[in-house]
PDB file of C-alpha atoms in Angstrom:
ATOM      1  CA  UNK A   1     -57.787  24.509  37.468  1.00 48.00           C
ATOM      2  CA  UNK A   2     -58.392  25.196  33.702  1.00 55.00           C
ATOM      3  CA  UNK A   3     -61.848  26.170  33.180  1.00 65.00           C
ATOM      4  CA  UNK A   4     -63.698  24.905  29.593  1.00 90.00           C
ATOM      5  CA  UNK A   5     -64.166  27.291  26.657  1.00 92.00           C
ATOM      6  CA  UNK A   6     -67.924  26.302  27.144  1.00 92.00           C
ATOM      7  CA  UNK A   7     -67.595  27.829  30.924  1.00 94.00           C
ATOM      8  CA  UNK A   8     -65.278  30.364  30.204  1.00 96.00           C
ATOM      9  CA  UNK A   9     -67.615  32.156  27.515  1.00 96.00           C
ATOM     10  CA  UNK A  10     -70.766  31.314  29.275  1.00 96.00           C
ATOM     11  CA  UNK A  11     -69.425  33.769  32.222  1.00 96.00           C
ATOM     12  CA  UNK A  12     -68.682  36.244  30.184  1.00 97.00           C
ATOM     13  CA  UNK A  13     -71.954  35.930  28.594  1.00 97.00           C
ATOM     14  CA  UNK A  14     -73.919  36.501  31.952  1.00 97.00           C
ATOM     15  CA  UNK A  15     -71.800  38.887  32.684  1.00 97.00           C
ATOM     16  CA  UNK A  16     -71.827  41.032  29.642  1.00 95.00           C
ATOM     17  CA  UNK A  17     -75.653  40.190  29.251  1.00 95.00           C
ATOM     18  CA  UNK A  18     -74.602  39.036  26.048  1.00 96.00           C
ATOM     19  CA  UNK A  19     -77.086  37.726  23.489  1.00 96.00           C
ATOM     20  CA  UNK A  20     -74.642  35.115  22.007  1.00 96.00           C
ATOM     21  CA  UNK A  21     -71.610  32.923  23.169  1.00 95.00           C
ATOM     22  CA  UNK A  22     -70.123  34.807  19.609  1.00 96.00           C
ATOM     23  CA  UNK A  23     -70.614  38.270  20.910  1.00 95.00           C
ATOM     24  CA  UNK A  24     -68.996  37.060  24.155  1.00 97.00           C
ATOM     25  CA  UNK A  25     -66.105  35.539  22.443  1.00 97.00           C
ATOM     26  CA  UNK A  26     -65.785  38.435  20.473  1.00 96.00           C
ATOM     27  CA  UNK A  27     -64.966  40.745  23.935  1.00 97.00           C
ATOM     28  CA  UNK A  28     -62.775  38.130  25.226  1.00 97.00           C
ATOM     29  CA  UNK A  29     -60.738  37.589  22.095  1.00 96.00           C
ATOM     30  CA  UNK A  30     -59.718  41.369  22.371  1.00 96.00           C
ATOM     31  CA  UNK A  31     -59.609  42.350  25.986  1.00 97.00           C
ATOM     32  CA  UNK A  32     -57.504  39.336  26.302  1.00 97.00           C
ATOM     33  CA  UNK A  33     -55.104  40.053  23.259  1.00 94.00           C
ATOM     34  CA  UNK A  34     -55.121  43.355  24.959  1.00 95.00           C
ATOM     35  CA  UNK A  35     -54.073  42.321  28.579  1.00 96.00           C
ATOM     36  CA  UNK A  36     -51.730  39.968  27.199  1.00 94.00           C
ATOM     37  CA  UNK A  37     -49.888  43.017  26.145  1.00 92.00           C
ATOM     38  CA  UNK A  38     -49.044  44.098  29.503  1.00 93.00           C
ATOM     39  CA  UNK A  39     -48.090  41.334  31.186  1.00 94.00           C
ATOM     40  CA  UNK A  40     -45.355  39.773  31.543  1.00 91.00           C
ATOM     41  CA  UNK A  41     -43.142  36.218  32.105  1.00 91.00           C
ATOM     42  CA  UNK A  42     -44.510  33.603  34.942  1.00 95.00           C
ATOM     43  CA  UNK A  43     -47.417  35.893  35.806  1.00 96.00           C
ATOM     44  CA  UNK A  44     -48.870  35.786  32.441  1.00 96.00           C
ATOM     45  CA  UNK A  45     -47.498  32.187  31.631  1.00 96.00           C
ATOM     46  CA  UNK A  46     -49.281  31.014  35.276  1.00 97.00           C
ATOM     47  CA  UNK A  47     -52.862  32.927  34.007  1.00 97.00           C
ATOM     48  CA  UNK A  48     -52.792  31.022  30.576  1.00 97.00           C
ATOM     49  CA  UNK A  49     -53.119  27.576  32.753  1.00 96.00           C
ATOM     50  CA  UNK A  50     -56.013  28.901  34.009  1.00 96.00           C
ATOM     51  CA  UNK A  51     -57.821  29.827  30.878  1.00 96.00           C
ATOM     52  CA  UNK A  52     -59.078  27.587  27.934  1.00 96.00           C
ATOM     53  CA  UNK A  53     -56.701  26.655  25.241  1.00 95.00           C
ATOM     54  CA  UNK A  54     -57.740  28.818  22.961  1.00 95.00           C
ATOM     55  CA  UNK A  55     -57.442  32.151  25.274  1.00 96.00           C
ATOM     56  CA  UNK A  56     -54.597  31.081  26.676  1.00 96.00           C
ATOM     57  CA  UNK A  57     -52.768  31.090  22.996  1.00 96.00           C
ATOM     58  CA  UNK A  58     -54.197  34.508  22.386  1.00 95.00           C
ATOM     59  CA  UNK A  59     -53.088  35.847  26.078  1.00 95.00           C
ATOM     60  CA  UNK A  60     -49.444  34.295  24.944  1.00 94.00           C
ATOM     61  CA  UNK A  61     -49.210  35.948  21.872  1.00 90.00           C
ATOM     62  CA  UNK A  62     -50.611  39.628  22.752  1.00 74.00           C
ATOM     63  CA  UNK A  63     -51.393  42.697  20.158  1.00 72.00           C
ATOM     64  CA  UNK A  64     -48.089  44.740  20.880  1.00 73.00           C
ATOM     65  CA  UNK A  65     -48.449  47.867  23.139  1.00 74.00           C
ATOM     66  CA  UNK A  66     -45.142  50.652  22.970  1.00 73.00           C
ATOM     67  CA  UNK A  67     -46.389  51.636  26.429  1.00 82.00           C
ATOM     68  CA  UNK A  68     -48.608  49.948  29.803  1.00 87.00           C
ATOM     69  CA  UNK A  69     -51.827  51.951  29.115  1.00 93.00           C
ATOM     70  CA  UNK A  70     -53.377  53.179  31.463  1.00 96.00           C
ATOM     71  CA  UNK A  71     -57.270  51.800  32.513  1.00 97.00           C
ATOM     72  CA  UNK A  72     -58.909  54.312  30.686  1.00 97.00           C
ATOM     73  CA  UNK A  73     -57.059  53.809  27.625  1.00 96.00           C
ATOM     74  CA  UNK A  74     -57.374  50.022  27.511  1.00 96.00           C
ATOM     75  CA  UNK A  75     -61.221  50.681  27.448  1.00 97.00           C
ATOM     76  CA  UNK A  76     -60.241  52.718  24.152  1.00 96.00           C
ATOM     77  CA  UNK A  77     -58.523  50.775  23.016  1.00 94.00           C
ATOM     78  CA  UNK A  78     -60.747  48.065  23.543  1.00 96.00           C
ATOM     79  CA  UNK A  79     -63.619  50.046  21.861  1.00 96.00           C
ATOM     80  CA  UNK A  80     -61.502  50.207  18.405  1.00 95.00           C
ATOM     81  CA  UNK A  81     -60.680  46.682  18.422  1.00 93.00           C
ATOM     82  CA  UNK A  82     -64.511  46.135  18.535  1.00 92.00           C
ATOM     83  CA  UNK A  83     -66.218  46.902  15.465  1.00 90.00           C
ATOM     84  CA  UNK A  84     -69.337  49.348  16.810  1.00 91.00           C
ATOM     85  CA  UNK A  85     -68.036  49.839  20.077  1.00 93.00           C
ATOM     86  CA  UNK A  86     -68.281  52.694  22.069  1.00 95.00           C
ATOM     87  CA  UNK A  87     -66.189  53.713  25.460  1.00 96.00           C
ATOM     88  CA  UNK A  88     -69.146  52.675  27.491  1.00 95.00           C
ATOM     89  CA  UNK A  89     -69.833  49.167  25.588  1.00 95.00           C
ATOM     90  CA  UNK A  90     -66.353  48.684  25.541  1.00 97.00           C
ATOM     91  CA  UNK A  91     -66.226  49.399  29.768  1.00 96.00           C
ATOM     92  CA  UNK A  92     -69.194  46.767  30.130  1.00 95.00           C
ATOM     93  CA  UNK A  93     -67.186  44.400  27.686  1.00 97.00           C
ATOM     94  CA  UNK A  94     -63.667  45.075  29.470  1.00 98.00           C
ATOM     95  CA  UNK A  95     -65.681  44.368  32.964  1.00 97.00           C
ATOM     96  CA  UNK A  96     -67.503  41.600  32.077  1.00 97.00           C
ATOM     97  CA  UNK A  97     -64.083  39.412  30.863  1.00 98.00           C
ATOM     98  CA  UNK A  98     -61.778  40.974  33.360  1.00 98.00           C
ATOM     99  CA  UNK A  99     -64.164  39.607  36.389  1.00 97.00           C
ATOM    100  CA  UNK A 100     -64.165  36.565  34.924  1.00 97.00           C
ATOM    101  CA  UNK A 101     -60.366  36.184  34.002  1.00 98.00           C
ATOM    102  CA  UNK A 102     -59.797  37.343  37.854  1.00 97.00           C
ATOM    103  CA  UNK A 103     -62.307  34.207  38.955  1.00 96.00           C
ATOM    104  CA  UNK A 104     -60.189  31.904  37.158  1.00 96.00           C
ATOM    105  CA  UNK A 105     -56.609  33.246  38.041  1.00 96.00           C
ATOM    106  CA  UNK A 106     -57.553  33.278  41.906  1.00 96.00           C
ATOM    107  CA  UNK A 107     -56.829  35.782  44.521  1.00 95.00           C
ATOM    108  CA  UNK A 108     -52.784  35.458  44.950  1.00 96.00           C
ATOM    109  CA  UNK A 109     -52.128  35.288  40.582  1.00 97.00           C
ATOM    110  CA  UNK A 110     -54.745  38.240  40.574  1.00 97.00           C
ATOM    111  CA  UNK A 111     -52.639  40.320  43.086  1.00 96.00           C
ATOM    112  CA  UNK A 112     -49.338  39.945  40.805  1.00 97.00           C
ATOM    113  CA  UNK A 113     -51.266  40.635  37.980  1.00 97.00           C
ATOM    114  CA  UNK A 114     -52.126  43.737  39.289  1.00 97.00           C
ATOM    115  CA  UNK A 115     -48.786  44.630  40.421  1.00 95.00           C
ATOM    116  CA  UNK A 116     -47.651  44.451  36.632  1.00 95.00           C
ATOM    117  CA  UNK A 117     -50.835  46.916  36.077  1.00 96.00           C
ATOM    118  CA  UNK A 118     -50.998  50.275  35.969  1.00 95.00           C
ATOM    119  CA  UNK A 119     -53.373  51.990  39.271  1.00 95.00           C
ATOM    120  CA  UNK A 120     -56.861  51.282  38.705  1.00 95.00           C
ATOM    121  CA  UNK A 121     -57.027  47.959  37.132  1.00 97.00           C
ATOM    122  CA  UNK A 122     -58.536  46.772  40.226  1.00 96.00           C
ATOM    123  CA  UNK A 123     -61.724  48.020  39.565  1.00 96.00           C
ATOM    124  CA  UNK A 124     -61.448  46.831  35.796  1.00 97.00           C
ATOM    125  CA  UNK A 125     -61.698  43.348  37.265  1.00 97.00           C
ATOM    126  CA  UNK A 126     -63.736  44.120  39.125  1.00 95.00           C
ATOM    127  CA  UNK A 127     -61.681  43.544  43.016  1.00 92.00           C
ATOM    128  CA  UNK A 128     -60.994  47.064  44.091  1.00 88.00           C
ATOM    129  CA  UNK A 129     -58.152  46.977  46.501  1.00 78.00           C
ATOM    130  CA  UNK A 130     -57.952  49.085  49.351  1.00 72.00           C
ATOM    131  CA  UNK A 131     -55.717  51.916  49.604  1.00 62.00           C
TER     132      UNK A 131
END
């Protein structure tokens, strides 16, 4: 099920203690056009059902990566995309859309998406698997 942008951003927001739905949108916009980066065919085509519209168009047409980063690079990566970011707002932003991203894609789509993820992503969103 598709959740609303309205729902969508208002997770995010509690999750990233956010002060606005703007500064929320703002960390989904990029972690998304981020993750969108480094996944790939149904698996990503299956998690843009699941998102609102207007994520879903931004998972679909990614920022281009040359290489999968790995999960401490994507929170780098994360913080320059974000204009006053630092590694450790970026982590809280990264966390905060990631768990919420995993809510909507479900248990079985989250396991393929992590198989298309380097180690450690698990703990990005925030579903560490055991070893």
């Amino acid at each position: 099920m598709t959740l609303r942008c309205e729902a969508f951003l208002g997770h995010v927001k509690e999750r990233g203690e956010y002060d606005t739905l703007k500064e929320a949108e703002r960390a989904a916009r990029v972690v998304l056009a981020l993750l969108g980066a480094h996944l790939i065919g149904d698996v990503r085509a299956q998690l843009a059902t699941r998102l609102p519209e207007a994520f879903a168009l931004i998972l679909l047409n990614p920022l281009q990566s040359a290489e999968p980063l790995s999960p401490e690079r994507f929170v780098r990566a994360t913080a320059a995309w974000i204009e006053g970011a630092t590694e450790q707002t970026a982590a809280w932003d990264v966390s905060a859309v990631l768990s919420t991203v995993a809510d909507a894609a479900g248990e079985d789509l989250l396991r393929q998406i992590l198989l298309q993820l380097p180690d450690g992503y698990d703990l990005l969103f925030g579903r560490p698997q055991p070893i």
